[in-house]
Short mmCIF file of C-alpha atoms (C1' of nucleotides) in Angstrom, two decimals:
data_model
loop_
_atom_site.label_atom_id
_atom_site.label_comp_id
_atom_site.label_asym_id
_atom_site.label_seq_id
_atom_site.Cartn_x
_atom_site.Cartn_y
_atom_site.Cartn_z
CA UNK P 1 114.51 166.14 84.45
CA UNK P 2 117.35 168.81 84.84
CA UNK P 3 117.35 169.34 88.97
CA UNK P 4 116.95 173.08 89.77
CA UNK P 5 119.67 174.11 92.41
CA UNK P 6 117.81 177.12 93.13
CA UNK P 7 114.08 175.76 93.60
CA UNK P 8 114.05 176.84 97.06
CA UNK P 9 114.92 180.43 96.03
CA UNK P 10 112.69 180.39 93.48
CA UNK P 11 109.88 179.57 95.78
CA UNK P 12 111.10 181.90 98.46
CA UNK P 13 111.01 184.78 95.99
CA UNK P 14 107.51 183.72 94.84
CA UNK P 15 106.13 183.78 98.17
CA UNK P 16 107.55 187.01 99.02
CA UNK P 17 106.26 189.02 96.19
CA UNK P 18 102.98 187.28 96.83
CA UNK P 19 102.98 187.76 100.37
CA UNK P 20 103.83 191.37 99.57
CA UNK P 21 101.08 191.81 97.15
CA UNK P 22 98.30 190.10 98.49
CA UNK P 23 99.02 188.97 102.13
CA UNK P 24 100.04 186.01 103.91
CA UNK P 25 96.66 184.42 104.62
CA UNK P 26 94.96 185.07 101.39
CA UNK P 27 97.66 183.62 99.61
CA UNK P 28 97.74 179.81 98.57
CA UNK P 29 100.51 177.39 98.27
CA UNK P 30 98.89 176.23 94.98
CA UNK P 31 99.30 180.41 93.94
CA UNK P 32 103.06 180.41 95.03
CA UNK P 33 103.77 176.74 93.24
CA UNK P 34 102.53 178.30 89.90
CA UNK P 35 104.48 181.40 90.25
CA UNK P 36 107.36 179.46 91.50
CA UNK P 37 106.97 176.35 88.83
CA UNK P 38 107.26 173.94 91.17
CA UNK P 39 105.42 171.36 92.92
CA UNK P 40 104.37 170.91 96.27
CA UNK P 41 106.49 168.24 96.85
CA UNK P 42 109.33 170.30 96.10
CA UNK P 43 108.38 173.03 98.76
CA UNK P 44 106.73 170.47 101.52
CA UNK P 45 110.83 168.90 101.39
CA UNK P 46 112.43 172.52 102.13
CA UNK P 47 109.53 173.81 104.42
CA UNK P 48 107.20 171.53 106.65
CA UNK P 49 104.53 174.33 106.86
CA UNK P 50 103.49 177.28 105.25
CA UNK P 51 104.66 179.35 108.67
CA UNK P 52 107.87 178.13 107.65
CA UNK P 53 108.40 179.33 104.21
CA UNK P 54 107.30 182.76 105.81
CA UNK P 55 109.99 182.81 108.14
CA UNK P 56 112.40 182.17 105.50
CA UNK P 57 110.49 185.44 103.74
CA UNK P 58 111.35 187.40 106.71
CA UNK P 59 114.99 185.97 106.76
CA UNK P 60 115.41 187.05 103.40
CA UNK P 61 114.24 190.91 104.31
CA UNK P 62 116.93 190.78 107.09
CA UNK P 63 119.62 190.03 104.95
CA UNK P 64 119.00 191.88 102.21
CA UNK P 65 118.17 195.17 104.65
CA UNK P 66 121.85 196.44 103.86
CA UNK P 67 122.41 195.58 100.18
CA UNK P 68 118.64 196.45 98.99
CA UNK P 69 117.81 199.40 101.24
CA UNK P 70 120.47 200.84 103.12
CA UNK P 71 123.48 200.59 100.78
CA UNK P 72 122.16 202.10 97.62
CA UNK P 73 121.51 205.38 99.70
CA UNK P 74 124.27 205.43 101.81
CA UNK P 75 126.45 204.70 98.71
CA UNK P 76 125.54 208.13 96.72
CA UNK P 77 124.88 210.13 99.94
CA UNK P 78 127.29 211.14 102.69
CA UNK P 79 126.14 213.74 104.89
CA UNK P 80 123.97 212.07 107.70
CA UNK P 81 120.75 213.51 107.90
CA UNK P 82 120.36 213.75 103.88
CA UNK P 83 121.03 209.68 103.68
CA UNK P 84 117.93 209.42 106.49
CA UNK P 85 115.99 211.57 103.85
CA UNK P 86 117.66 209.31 101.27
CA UNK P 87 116.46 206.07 102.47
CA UNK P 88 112.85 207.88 103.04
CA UNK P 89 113.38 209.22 98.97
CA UNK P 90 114.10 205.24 98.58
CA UNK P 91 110.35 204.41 99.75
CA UNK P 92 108.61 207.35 98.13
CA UNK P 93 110.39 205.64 94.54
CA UNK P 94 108.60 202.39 95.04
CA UNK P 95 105.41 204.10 96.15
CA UNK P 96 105.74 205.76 93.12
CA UNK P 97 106.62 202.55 90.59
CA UNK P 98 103.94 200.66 92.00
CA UNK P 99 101.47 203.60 92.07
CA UNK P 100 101.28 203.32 96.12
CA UNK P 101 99.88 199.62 96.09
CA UNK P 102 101.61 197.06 98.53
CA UNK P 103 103.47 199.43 101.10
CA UNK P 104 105.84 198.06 103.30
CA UNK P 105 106.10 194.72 103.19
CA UNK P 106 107.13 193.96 106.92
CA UNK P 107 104.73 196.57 108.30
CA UNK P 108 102.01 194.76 106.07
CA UNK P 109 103.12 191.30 107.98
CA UNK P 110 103.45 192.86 111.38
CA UNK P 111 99.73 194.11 111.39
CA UNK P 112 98.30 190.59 109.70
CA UNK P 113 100.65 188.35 111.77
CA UNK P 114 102.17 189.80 114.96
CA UNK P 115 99.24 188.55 117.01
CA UNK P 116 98.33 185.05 115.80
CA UNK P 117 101.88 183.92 114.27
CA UNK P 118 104.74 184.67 117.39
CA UNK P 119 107.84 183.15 115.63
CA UNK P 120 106.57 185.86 112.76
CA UNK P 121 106.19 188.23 114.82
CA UNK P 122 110.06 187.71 116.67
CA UNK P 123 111.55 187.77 113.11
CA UNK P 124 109.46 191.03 112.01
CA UNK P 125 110.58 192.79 115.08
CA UNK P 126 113.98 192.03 114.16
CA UNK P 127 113.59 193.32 110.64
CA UNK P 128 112.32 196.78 112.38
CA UNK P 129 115.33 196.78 114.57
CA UNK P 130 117.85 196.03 111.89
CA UNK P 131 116.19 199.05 109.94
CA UNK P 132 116.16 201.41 113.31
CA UNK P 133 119.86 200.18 113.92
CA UNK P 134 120.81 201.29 109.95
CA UNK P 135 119.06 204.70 110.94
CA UNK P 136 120.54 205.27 114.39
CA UNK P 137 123.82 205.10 112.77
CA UNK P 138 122.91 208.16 111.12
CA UNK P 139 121.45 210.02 113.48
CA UNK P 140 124.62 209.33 116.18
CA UNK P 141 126.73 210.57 112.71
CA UNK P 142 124.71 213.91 113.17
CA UNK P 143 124.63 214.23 117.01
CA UNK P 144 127.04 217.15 117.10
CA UNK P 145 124.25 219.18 115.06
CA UNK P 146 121.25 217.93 117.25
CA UNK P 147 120.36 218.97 120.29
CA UNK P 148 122.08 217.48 123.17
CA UNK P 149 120.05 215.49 124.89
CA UNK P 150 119.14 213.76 121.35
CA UNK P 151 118.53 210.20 122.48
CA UNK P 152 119.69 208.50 118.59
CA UNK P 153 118.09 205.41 119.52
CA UNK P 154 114.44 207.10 119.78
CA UNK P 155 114.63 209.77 116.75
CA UNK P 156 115.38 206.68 114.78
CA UNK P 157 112.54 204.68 116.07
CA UNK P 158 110.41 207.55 115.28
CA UNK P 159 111.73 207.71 111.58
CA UNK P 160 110.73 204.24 111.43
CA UNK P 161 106.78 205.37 112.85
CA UNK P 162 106.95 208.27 110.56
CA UNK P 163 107.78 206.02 107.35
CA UNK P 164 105.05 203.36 108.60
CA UNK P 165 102.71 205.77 109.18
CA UNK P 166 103.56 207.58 105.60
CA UNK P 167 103.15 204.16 103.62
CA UNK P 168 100.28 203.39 105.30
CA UNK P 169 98.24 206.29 104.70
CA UNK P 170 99.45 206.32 100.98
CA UNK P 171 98.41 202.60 100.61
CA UNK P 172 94.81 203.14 102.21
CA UNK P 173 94.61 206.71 100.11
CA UNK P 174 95.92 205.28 96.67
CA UNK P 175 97.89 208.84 96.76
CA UNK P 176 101.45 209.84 97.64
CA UNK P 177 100.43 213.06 99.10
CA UNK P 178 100.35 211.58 103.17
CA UNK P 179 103.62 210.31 102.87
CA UNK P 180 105.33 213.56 101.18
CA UNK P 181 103.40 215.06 104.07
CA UNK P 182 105.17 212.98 106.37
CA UNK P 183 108.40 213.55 104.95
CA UNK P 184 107.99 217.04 104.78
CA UNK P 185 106.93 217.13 108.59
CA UNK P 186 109.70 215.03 110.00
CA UNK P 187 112.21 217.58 107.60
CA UNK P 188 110.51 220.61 109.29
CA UNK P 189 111.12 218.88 112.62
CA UNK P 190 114.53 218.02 111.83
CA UNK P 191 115.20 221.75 110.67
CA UNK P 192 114.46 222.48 114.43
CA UNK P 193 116.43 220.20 115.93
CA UNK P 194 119.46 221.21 113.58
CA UNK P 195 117.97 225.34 114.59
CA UNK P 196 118.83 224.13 118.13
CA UNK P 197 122.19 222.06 117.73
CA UNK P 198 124.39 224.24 120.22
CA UNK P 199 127.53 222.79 118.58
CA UNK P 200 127.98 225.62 116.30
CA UNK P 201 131.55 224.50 115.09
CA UNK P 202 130.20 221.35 113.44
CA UNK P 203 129.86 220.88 109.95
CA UNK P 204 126.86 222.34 108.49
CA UNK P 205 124.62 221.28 105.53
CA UNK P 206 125.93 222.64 102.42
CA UNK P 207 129.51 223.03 103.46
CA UNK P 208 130.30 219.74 101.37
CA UNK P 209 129.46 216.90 103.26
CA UNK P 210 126.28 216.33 100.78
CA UNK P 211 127.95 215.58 97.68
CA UNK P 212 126.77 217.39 94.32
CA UNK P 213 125.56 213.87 92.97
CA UNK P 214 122.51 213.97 94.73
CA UNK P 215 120.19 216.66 94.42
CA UNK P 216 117.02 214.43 94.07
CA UNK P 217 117.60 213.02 97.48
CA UNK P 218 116.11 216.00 99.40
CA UNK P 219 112.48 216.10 99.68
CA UNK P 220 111.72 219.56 98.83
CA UNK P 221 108.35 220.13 101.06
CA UNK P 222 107.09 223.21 99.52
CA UNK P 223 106.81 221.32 96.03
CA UNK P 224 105.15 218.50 97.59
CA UNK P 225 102.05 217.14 95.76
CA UNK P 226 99.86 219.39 96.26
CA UNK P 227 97.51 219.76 92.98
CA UNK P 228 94.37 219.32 95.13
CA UNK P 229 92.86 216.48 93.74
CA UNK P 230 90.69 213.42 95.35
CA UNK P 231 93.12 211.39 97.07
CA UNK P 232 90.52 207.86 95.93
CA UNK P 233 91.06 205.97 92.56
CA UNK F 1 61.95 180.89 118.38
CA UNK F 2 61.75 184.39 119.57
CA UNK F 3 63.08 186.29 116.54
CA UNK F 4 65.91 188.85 117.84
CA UNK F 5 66.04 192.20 116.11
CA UNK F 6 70.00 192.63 116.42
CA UNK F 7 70.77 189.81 114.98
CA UNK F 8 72.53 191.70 112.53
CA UNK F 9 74.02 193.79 115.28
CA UNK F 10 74.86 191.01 116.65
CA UNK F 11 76.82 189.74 113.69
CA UNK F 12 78.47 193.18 112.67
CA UNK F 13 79.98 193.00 116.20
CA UNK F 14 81.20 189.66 116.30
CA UNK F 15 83.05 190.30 113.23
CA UNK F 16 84.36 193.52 113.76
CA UNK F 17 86.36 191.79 116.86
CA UNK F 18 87.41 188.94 115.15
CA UNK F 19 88.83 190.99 112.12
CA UNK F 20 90.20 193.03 114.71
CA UNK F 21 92.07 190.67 116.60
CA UNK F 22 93.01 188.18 113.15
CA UNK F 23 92.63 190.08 110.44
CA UNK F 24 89.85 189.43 107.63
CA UNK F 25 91.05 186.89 105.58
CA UNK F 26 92.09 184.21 108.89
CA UNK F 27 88.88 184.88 109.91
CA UNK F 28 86.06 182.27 108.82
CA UNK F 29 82.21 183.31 108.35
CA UNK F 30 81.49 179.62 110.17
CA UNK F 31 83.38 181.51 113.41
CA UNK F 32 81.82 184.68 113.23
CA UNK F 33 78.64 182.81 113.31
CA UNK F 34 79.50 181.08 116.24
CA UNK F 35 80.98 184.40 118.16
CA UNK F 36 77.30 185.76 117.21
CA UNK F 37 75.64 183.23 117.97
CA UNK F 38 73.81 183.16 114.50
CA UNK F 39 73.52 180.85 111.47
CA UNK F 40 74.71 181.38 108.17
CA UNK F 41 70.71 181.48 106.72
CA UNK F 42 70.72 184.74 109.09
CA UNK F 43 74.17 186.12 108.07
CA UNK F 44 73.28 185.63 104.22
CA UNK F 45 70.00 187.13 104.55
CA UNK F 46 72.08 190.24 105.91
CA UNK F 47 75.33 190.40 103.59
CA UNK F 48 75.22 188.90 100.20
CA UNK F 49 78.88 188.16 100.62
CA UNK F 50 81.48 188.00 103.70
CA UNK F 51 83.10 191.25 101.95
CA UNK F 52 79.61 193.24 102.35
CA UNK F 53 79.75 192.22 105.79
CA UNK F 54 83.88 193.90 106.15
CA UNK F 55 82.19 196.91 104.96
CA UNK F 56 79.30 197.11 107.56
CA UNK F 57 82.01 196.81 110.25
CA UNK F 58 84.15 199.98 108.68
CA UNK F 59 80.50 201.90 108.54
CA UNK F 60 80.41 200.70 112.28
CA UNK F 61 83.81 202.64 112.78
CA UNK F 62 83.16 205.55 110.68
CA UNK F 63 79.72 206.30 112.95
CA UNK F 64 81.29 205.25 115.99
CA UNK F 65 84.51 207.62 115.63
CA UNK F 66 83.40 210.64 117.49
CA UNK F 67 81.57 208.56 120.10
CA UNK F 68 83.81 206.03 121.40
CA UNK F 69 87.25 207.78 120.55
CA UNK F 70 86.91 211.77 120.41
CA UNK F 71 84.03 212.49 122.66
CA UNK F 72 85.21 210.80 125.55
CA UNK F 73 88.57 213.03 125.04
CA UNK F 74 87.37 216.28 123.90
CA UNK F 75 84.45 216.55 126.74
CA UNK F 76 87.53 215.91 129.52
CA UNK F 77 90.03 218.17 127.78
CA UNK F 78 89.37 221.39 126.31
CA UNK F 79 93.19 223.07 125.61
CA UNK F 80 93.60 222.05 121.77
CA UNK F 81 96.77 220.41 122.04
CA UNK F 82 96.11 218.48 125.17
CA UNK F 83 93.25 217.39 123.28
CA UNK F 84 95.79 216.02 120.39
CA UNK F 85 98.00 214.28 123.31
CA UNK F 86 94.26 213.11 125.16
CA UNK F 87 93.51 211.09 122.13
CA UNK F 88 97.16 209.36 121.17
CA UNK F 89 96.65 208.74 125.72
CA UNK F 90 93.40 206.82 124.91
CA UNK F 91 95.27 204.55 121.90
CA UNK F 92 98.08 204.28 124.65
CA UNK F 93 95.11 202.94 127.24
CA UNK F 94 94.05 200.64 124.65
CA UNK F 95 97.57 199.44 124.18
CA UNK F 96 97.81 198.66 127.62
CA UNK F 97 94.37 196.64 128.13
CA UNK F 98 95.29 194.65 125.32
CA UNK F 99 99.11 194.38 126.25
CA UNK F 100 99.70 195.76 122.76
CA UNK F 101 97.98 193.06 120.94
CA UNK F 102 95.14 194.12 118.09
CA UNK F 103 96.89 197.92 117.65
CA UNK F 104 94.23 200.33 115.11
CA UNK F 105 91.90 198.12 113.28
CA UNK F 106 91.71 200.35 110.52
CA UNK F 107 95.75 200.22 109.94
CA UNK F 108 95.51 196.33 109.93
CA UNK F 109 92.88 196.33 107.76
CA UNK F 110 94.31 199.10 105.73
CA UNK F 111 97.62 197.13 105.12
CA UNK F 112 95.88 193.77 104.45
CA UNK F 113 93.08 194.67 102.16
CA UNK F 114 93.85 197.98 100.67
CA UNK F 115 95.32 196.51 97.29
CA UNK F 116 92.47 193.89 96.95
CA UNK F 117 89.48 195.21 97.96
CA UNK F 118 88.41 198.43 96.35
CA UNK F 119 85.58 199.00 97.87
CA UNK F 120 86.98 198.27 102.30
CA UNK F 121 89.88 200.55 100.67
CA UNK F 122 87.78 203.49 100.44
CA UNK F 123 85.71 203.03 103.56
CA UNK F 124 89.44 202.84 105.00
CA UNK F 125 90.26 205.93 103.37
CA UNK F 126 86.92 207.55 104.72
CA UNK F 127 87.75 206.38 108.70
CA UNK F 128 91.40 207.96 107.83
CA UNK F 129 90.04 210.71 106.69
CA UNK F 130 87.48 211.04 109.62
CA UNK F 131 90.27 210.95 112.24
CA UNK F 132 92.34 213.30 110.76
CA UNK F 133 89.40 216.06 110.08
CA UNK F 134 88.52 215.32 114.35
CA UNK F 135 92.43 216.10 114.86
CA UNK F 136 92.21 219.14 112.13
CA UNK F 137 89.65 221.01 114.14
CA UNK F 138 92.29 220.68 117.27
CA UNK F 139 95.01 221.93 115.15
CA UNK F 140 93.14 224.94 113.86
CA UNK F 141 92.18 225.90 117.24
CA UNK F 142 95.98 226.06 118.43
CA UNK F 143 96.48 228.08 115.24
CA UNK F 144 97.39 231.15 117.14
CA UNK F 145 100.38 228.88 119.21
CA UNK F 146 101.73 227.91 115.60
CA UNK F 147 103.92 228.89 113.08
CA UNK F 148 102.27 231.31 110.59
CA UNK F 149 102.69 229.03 108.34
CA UNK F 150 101.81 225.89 109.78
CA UNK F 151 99.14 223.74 107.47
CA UNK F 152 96.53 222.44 110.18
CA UNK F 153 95.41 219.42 107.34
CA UNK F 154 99.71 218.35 106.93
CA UNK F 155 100.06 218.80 110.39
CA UNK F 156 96.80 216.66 111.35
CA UNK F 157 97.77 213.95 108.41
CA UNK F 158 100.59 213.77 110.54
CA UNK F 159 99.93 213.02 113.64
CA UNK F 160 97.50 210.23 112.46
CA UNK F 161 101.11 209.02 110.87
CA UNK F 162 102.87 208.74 114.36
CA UNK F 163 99.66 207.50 115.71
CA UNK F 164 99.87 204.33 112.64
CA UNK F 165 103.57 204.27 112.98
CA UNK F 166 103.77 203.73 116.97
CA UNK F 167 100.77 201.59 117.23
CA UNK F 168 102.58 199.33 114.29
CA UNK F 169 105.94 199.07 116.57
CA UNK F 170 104.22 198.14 119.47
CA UNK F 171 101.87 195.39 118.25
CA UNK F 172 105.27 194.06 116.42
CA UNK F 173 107.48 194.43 119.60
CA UNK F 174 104.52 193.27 121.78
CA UNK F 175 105.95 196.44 123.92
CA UNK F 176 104.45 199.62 124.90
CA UNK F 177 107.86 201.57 124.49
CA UNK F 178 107.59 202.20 120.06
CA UNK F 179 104.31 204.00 121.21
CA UNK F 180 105.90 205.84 123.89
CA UNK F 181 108.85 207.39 122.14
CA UNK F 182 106.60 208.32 119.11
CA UNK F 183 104.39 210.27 121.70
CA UNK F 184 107.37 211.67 123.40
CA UNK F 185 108.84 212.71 119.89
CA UNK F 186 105.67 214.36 118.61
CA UNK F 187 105.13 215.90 121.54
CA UNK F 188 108.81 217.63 121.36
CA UNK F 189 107.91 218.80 117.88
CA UNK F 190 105.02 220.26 119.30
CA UNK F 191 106.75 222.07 122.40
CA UNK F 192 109.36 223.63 119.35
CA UNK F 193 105.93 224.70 117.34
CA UNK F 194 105.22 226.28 120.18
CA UNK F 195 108.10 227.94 121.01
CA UNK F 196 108.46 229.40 117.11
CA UNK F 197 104.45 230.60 117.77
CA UNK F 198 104.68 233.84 116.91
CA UNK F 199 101.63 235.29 118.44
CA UNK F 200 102.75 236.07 122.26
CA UNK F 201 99.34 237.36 122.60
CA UNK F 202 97.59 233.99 122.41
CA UNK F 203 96.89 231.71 125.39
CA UNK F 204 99.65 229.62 126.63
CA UNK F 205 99.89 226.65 128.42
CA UNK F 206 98.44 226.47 131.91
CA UNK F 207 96.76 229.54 131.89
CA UNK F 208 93.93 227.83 132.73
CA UNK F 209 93.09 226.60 128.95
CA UNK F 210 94.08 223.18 130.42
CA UNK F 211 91.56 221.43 133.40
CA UNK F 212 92.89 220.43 136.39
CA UNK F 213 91.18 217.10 135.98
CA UNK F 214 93.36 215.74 133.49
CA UNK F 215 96.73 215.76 134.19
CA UNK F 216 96.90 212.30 133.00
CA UNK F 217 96.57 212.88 129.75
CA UNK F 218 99.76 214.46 129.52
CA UNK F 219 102.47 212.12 128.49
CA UNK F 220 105.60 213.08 130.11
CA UNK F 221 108.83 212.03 127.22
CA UNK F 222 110.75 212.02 130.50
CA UNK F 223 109.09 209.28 131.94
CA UNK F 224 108.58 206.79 129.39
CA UNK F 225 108.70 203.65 129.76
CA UNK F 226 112.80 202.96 129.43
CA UNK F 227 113.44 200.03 131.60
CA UNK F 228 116.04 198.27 129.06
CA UNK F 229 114.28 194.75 128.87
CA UNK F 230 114.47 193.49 125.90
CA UNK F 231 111.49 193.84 123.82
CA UNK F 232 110.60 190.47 122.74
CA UNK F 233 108.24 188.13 124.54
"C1'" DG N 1 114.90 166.53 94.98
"C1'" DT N 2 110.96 166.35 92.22
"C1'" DC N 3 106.87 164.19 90.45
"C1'" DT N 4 101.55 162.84 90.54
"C1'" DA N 5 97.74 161.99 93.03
"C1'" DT N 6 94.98 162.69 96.79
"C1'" DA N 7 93.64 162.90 101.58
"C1'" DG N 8 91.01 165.51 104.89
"C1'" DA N 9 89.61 169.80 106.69
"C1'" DA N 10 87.82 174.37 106.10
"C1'" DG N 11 86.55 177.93 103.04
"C1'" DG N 12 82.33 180.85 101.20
"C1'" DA N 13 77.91 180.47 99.71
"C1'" DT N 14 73.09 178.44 98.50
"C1'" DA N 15 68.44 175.87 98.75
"C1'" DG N 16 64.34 175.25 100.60
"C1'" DA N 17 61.53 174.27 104.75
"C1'" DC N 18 59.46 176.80 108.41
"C1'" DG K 1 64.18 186.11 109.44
"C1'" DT K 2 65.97 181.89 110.86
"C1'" DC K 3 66.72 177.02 110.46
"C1'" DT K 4 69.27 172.61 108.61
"C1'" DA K 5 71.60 170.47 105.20
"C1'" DT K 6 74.71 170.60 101.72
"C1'" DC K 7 77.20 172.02 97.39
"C1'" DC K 8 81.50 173.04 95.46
"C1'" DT K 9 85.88 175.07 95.79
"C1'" DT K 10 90.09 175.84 97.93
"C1'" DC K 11 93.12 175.02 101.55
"C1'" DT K 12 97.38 172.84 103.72
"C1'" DA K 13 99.70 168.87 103.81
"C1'" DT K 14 101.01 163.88 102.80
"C1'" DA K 15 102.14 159.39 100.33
"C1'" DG K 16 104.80 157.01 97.50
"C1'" DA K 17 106.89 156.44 92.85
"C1'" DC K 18 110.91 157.99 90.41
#
DNA sequence: GTCTATAGAAGGATAGAC
DNA sequence: GTCTATCCTTCTATAGAC
């Protein structure tokens, strides 16, 4: 037989989209082997349990935070607060692609695992922090148009509830409308703080710092799905 | 034997705990059965399947939604917002007894079942949509403190997203503080709804609208818990 | 590193007596 | 309605050849 080199990505990226999909407990080995065409012996010689080949799942999500998530946003968008909206646009596409079915796949592990699986639970707090750290930087980008006593490290822990909270409802709903809601919520809140920024001399939106390139970033809440409809399949 | 009449009482609670505190799937019928003291002839005779038995414990929730989480809220506080902040105080209590283990059991069954299980999906969808019709009625009856325009069904969808979002961090940081600092944030969105209320006519706060025998159910942002240990256990 | 085969426990669910 | 006994499947994990 030719020898794989990449078996144990192959069965790391198996048991992440399956983990993502259908959870961590209702998913076998036997399910990720198939999906993964391999054997067990193949994954019981890169991972002595199950647990582990779940922590290598959360590894992955760490490193791939920046190049997956963060980057692709922060790449087309330069003003501050539009790449927070831009990483929040980010989510609402995949809600969208996979018609709001599997969410977030660390807040999905966090509320199956935090309690019964701790070295889970360590590595999905890290993957929050990582994500609050990649928003702080933009909110301490846009401190001289926030209030003063703006404390960066808890807005961006609160973007993180809000997008939790967003995905969740849209999962449980089958319907996009609670997370546009979100969105459109934390925007109106932001438009306050920005309405009481005291630095008046700092750059403003709209004065160039949000290039031309990327109009479909902003969430526009007035044309948020509204059409009235049951939110249930 | 004496035949018991809540046997399946009996067995709704013991499951509704144990899917609390580890999730459906990780949780067997054989240790329900024990928790309920109860044998599987008895469980069978009940629910055709383990999954009609998930739904009888999100029918528990729905019914027991005013009763065990509003009630005891609304009959102590009577000023509309406080009543808001009296409710995200009682998932902060809850938080605490637990030492932010469990979280909502209708998130973590939300984010573990929603894709698979049609049916628990839309009994999910029902509780959310419970909640957020309890926390509607609060809204509307600030109305005349809000913006004009302020949508009392976004803003309640909301704050059941902060509530979701906070009770997420916490359970995944195994730390109060997530919770906190959404609190404190939605409550400083609130204060600058307040202060853009355009009706000076309406009551304000302390004018009496808000008892003197619940001061406690006033989070103070200032005073959360910010004692720079690291969040980890 | 990967294969086949399988151990051994636990899973959900059923049958039939009482 | 509740009991005991058990069926059959699936589960995680291992053994040992290659």
């Amino acid at each position: 037989m030719t020898p794989r080199t990449d078996t144990r990505e192959r069965i790391v990226e198996a048991a992440r989209q399956l983990f993502h999909s259908q959870g961590y407990a209702a998913t076998g080995v036997a399910q990720i082997l198939k999906a993964a065409d391999a054997k067990s012996g193949s994954l019981y010689y890169f991972f002595p349990t199950k647990e582990d080949l779940l922590l290598a799942v959360l590894e992955w999500y760490k490193q791939n935070l920046w190049p997956q998530v963060i980057d692709p946003v922060y790449d087309r968008v330069t003003d501050p607060i539009e790449r927070i909206f831009g990483v929040m646009h980010g989510y609402r596409q995949m809600l969208t692609y996979t018609e709001c079915r599997q969410g977030c796949p660390i807040g999905n592990l966090a509320l199956e695992l935090a309690d019964t699986h701790p070295a889970a639970r360590q590595m999905i707090a890290d993957n929050f922090t990582g994500w609050r750290n990649a928003i702080k930087l933009s909110v301490e980008a846009a401190m001289d148009r926030l209030p003063e006593d703006t404390d960066a490290e808890s807005l961006a822990s609160f973007i993180l509830t809000v997008m939790e909270g967003g995905m969740m409802q849209a999962k449980a709903y089958k319907h996009l409308e609670p997370f546009e809601t979100a969105v459109a919520q934390l925007r109106d809140y932001f438009d306050r703080l920005l309405a009481d920024g005291t630095n008046w001399n700092a750059p403003q939106r709209g004065d160039g710092a949000e290039p031309l390139d990327a109009p479909q970033v902003h969430d526009n809440p007035s044309t948020a799905d509204r059409d009235g409809r049951d939110r249930a399949d």
